[in-house]
XYZ file of C-alpha atoms in Angstrom:
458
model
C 4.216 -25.943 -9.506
C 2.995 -29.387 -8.121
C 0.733 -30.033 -11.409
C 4.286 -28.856 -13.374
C 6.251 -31.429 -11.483
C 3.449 -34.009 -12.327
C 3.979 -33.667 -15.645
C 7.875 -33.928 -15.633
C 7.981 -37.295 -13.330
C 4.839 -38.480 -16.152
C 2.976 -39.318 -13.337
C 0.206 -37.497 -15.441
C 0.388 -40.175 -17.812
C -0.300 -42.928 -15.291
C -3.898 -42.046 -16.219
C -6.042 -44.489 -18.844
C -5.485 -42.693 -22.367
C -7.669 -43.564 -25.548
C -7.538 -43.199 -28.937
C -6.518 -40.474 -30.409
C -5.218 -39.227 -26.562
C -3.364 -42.413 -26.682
C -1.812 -41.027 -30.220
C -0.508 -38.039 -29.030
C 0.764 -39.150 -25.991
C 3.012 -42.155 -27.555
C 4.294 -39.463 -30.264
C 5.161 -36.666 -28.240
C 5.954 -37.618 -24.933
C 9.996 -39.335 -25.580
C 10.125 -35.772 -27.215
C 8.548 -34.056 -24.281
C 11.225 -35.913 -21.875
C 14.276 -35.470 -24.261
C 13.572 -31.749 -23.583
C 13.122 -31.835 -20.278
C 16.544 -33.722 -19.851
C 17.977 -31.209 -21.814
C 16.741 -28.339 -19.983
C 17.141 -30.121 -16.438
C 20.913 -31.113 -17.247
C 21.416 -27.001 -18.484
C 19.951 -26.033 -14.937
C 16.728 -23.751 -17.024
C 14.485 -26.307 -14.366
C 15.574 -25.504 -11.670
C 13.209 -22.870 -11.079
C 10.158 -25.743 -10.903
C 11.932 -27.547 -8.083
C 12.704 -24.208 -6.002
C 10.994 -23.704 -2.426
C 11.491 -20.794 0.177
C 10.223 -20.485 3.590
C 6.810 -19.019 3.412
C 6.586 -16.847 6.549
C 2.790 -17.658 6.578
C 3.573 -21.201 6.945
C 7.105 -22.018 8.752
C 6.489 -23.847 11.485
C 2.849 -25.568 10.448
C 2.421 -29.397 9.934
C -0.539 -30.937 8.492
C -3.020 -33.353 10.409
C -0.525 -36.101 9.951
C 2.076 -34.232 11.363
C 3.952 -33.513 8.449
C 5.343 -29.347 7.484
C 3.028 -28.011 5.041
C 4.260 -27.274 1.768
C 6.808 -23.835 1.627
C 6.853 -24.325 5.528
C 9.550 -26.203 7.017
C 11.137 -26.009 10.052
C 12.264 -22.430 10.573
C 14.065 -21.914 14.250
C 12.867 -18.927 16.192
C 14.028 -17.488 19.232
C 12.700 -14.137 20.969
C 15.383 -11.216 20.644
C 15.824 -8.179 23.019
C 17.231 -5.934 19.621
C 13.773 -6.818 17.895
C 11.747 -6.170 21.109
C 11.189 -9.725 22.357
C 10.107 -10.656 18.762
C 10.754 -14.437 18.089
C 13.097 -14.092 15.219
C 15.658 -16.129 13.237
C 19.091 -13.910 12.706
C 20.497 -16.686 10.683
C 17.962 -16.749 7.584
C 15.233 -14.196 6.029
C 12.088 -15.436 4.818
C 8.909 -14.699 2.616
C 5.809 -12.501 2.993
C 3.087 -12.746 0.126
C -0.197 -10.931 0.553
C -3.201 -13.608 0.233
C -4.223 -11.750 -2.960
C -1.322 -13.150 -5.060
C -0.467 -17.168 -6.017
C 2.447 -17.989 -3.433
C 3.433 -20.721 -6.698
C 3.238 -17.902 -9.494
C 6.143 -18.490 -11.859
C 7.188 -15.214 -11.847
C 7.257 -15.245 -7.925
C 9.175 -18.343 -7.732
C 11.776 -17.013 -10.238
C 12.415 -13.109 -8.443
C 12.524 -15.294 -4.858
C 15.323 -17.183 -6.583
C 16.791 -14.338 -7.847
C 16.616 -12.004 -4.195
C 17.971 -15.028 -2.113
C 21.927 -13.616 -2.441
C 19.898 -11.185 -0.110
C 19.825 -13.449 2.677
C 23.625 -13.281 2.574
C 24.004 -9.556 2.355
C 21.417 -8.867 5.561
C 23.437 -10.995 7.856
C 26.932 -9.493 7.099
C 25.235 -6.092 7.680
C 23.735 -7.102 10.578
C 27.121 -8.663 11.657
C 28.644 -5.023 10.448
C 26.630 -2.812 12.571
C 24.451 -4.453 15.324
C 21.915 -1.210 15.589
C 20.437 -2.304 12.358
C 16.660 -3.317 12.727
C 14.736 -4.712 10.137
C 16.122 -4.979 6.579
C 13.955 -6.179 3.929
C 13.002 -6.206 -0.175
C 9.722 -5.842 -1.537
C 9.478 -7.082 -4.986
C 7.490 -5.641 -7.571
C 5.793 -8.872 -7.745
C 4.565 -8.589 -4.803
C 6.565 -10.776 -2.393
C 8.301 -9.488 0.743
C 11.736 -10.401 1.901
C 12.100 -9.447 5.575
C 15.271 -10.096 7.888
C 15.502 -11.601 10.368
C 12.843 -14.333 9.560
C 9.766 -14.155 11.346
C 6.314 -16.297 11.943
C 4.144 -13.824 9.968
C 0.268 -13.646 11.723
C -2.461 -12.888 9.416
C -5.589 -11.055 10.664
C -8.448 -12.663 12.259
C -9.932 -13.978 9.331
C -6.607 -15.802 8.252
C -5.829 -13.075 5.637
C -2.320 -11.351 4.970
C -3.606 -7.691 3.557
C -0.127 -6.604 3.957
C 1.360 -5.568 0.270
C 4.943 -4.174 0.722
C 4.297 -1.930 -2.806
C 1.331 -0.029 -0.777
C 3.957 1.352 1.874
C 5.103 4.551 1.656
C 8.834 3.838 1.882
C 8.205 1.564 -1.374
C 5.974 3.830 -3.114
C 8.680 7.151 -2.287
C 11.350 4.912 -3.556
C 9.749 3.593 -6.547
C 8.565 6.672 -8.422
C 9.629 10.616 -8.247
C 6.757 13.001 -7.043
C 3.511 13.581 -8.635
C 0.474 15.145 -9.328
C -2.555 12.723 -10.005
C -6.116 13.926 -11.189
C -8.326 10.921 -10.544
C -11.360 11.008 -12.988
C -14.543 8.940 -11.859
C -17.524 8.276 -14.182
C -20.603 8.082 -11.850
C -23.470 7.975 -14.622
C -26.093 5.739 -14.484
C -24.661 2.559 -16.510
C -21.810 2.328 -13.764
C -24.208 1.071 -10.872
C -24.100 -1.905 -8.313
C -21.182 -3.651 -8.928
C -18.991 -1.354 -11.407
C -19.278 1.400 -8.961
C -18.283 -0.675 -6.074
C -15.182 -1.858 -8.155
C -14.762 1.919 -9.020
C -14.564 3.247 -5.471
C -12.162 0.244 -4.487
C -9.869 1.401 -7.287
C -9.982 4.915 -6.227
C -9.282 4.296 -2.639
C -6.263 1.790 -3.973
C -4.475 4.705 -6.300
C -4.916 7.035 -3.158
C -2.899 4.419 -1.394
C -0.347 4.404 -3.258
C 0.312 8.214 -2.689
C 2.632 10.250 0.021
C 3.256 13.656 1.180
C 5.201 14.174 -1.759
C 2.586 13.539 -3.892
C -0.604 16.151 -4.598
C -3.865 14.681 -5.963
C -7.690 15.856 -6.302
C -10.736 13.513 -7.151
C -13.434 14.787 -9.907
C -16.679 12.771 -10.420
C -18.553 13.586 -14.091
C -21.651 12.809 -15.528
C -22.919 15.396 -17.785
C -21.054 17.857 -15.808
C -17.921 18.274 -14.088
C -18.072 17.529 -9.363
C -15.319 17.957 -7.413
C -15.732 14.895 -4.423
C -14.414 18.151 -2.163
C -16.256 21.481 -3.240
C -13.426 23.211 -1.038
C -10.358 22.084 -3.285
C -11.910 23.209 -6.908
C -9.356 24.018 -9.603
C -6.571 23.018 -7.524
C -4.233 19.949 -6.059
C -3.810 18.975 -2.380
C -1.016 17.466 -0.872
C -1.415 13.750 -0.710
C -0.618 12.767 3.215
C -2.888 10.613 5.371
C -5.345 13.455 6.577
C -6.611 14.071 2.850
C -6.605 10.782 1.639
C -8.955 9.474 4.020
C -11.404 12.404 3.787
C -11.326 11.460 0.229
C -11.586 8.082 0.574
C -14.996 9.087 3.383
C -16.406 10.986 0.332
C -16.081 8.605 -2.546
C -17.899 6.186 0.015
C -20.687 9.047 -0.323
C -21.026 8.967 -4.229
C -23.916 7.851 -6.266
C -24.460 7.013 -10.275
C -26.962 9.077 -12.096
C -27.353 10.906 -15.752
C -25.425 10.489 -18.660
C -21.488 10.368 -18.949
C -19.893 13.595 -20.940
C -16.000 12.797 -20.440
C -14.699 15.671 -22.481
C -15.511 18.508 -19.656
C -13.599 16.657 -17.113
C -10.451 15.630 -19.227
C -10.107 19.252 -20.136
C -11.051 20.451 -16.205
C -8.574 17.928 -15.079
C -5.764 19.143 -17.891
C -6.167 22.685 -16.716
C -5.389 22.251 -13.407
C -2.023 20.130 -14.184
C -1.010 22.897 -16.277
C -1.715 26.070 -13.921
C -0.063 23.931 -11.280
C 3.242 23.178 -13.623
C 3.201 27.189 -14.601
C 2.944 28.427 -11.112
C 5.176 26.353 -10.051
C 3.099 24.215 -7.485
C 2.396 20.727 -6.591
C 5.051 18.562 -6.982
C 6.524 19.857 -9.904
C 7.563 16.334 -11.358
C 5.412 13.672 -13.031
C 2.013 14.528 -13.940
C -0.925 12.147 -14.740
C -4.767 11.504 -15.031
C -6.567 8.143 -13.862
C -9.408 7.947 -15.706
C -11.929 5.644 -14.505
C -14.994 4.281 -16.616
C -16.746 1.389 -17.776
C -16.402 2.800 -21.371
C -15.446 6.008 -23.701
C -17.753 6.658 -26.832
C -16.917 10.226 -27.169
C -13.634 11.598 -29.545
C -11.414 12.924 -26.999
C -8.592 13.964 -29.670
C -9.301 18.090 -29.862
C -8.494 18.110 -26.219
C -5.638 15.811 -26.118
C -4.401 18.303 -29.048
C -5.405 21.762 -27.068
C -3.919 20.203 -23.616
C -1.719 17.612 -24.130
C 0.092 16.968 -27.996
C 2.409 17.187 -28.594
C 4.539 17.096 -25.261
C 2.749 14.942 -23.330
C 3.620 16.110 -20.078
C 0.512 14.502 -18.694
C 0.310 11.194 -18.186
C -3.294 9.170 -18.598
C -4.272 5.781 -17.398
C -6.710 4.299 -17.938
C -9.316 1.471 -15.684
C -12.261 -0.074 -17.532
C -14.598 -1.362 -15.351
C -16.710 -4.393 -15.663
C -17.181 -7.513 -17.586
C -18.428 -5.777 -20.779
C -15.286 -5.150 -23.748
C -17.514 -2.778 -26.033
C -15.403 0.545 -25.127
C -12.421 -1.451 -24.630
C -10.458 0.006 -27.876
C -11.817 3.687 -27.325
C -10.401 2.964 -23.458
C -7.202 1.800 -24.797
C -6.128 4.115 -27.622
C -6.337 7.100 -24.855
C -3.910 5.508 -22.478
C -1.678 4.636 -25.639
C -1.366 7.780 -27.002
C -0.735 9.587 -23.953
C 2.000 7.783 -22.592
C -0.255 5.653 -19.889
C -1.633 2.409 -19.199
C -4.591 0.541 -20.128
C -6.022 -1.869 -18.057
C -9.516 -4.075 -17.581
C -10.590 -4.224 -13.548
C -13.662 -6.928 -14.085
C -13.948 -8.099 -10.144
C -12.617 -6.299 -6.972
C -10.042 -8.978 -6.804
C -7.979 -7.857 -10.117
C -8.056 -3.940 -8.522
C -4.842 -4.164 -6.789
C -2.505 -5.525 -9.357
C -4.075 -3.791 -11.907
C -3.834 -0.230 -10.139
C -0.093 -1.395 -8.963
C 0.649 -0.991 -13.137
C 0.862 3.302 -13.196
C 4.227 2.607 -10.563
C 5.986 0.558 -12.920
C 5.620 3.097 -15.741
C 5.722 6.359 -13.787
C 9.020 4.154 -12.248
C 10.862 4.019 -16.095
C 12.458 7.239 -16.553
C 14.373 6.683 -12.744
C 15.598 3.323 -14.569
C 16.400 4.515 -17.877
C 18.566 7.604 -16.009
C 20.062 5.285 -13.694
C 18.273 7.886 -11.137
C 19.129 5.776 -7.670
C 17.751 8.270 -4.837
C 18.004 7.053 -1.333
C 14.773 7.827 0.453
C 13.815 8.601 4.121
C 10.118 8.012 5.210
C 8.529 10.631 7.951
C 8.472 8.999 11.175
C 5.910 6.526 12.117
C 4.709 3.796 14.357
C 4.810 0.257 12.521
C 1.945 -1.788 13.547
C 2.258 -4.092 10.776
C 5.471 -5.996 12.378
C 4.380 -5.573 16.104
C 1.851 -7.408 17.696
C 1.294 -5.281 20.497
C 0.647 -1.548 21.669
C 3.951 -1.527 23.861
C 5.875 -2.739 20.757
C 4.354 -0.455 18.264
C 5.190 2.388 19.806
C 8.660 2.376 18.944
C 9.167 5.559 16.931
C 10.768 5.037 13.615
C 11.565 5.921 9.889
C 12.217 3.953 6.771
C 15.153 4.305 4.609
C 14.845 2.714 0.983
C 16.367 2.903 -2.532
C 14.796 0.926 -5.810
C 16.830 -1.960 -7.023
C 16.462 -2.220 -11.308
C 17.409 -4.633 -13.635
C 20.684 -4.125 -15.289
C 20.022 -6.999 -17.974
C 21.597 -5.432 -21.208
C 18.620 -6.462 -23.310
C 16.131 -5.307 -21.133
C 17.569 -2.069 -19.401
C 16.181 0.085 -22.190
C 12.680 -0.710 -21.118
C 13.416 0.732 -17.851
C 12.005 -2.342 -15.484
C 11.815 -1.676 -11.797
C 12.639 -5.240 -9.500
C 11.618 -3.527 -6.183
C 12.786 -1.703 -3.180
C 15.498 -2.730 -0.477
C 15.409 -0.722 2.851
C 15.631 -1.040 6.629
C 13.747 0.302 9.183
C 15.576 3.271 11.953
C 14.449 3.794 15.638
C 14.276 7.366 16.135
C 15.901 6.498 19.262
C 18.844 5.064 17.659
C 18.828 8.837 15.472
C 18.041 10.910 19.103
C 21.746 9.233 20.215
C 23.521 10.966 17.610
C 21.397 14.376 19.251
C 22.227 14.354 23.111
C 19.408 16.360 25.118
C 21.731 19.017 25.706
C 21.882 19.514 21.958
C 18.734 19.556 21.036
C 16.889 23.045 22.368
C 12.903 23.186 21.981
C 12.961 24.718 18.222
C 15.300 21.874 17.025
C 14.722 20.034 14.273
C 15.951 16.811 12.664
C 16.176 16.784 9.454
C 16.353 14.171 6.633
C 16.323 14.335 3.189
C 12.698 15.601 2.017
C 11.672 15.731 5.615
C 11.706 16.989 8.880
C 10.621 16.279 12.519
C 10.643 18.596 15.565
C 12.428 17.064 18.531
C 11.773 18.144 22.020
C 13.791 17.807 24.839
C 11.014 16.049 26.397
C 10.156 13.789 24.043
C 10.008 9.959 24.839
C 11.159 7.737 21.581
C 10.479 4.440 23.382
């Protein structure tokens, strides 16, 4: 953004040009400004001039004493409703995880567009003062949370915090699914590519619920289930089982010689028995296949498993630097109704992985599908800075927010996920104790939670 403004004030040009430099820049540049008055007088610039208040930053001055840039002075004041949280009720603000440019031009432009939110949380807040938290997490990657806050990174000055890795946005985002993830763990995938590999495991995994089901198979030159104990079949996705995947993927080690076939059609057999016997989660199916390259002709099982329906879904990760397999890689994803991507450093895992949502997302867009969600309770100690405050009891309710652009609503394009966090204890009013008997049950859409007489929400 500041080397875009530069170049529209010419201060760029303040620099000694020669020759043929020199040529260019006397030819083109009264063109180069004609266009930019033109564009500035229409309003398309506006965009290049547009700041927001970075939560990371409100409130920070440089060593001169002047706000840093996208900080700003941002009033906070500590609220009883928000447990003693300094907070501003009069403005939202901006959470972007360290991984992603806070000066991307397609971050800039959905901030713009989401600021008509800022509007819309107040009056609701004004509407009904038991509302909590209400915030929009962008596909992008940005997070718009009311009331405004002084975000704190961790201790080593890092935000990990990516709003499309929580559960409300992921259940809001995309309908159920069954996921077969598909790890090559032969001998030209160690040191780095298999540390890259693991990562982007343990990132697709995170992006799953407990409406999701999923198993793990590692292949060489034959077909290894990460969990002997859950062979031939799916397992629901909730915390307990993704983390004893994620412990056993740590455990894995490269070796032999990759044979993909087996495991496509081992992976393609469970989907099916599950769809015919009517388990897992009977929606959208799909395959993550991860590799650093795919020299075998996978097209008799596509045609046995797959062709012509496609009901399964496969995506596809090449890992590494090297492009030899790329096409092979590609034309698999293609013409089974997935998504091809190239993961070269642990740094491009997250947005590349973050890809399968925004396709498995589509049909909900093209169907005008907008389901209201409700998380299972949990304790949020992402917001809350300490124990006594993140032990408040709550859920999440969310619903995705798509574009309704004429010319683009075909494609099916998914802006994000609005939603606001619900004490339980604001939920346990609506259930006085002498309601509630010890085999009660709330229960939400999707979900349900055993309440207690005894139970302590707060």
């Amino acid at each position: 953004m500041l080397a875009w403004t530069s170049v529209l004030n010419g201060e760029m040009f303040n620099y000694q040009l020669s020759g043929m430099l020199m040529q260019l820049y006397v030819i083109y540049l009264p063109k180069f400004l004609f266009w930019r008055d033109t564009m500035l007088s229409s309003g398309c610039l506006r965009l290049l001039m547009f700041d927001y208040y970075n939560s990371m930053l409100i409130n920070t001055v440089d060593e001169d004493g002047n706000n840093v840039e996208l900080g700003g002075e941002f009033a906070l004041e500590e609220n009883e409703h928000f447990n003693n949280m300094p907070v501003n009720t009069l403005q939202s603000d901006i959470q972007i995880p360290t991984n992603v440019y806070n000066k991307d031009p397609n971050i800039l432009n959905a901030i713009y567009n989401s600021e008509a939110l800022n509007d819309v949380f107040i009056l609701n807040f004004q509407k009904d003062p038991t509302l909590t938290w209400q915030y929009f997490g962008s596909s992008t990657g940005f997070f718009r949370i009311y009331p405004g806050i002084k975000w704190t990174p961790d201790s080593n000055g890092v935000a990990a915090f990516d709003c499309r890795n929580r559960n409300w946005y992921i259940q809001a985002a995309t309908s159920p699914k069954d996921i077969i993830i598909m790890v090559d763990i032969s001998g030209s995938m160690k040191g780095l590519k298999m540390t890259i590999a693991k990562h982007t495991i343990n990132t697709i995994l995170d992006t799953l619920g407990e409406n999701d089901f999923v198993n793990v198979i590692a292949y060489t030159d034959y077909v290894r289930y990460v969990e002997p104990c859950f062979k031939g079949t799916l397992v629901q996705a909730d915390l307990d089982n993704r983390e004893h995947f994620k412990m056993l993927v740590e455990e894995l080690h490269v070796k032999g010689e990759a044979k993909i076939k087996n495991a496509m059609k081992e992976s393609f057999k469970i989907l099916n028995e599950a769809r015919v016997n009517g388990q897992g989660s009977m929606c959208n199916q799909a395959i993550m296949l991860i590799t650093d390259g795919a020299m075998e002709d996978f097209e008799s099982v596509f045609e046995e498993f797959n062709w012509p329906d496609r009901r399964v879904r496969v995506f596809t990760y090449l890992i590494g630097r090297e492009m030899t397999f790329a096409q092979n890689t590609k034309w698999i994803a293609c013409n089974n109704k997935g998504y091809y991507t190239h993961i070269s450093t642990l740094a491009d895992v997250q947005e590349n992985v973050m890809e399968y949502l925004h396709v498995l997302s589509r049909p909900m867009v093209i169907n005008h599908d907008h389901d209201i969600i409700w998380t299972e309770a949990y304790m949020d100690t992402v917001l809350f800075t300490t124990k006594a405050q993140s032990l408040l009891l709550m859920t999440s309710v969310a619903m995705p927010v798509f574009s309704k652009k004429k010319e683009t609503l075909s494609h099916g394009i998914l802006l994000g996920v609005v939603g606001s966090d619900v004490p339980l204890l604001e939920v346990m009013k609506l259930a006085p104790r002498y309601m509630v008997s010890s085999s009660s049950r709330l229960r939400l859409p999707h979900h349900q939670q055993r309440l207690h007489p005894e139970d302590k929400f707060s």
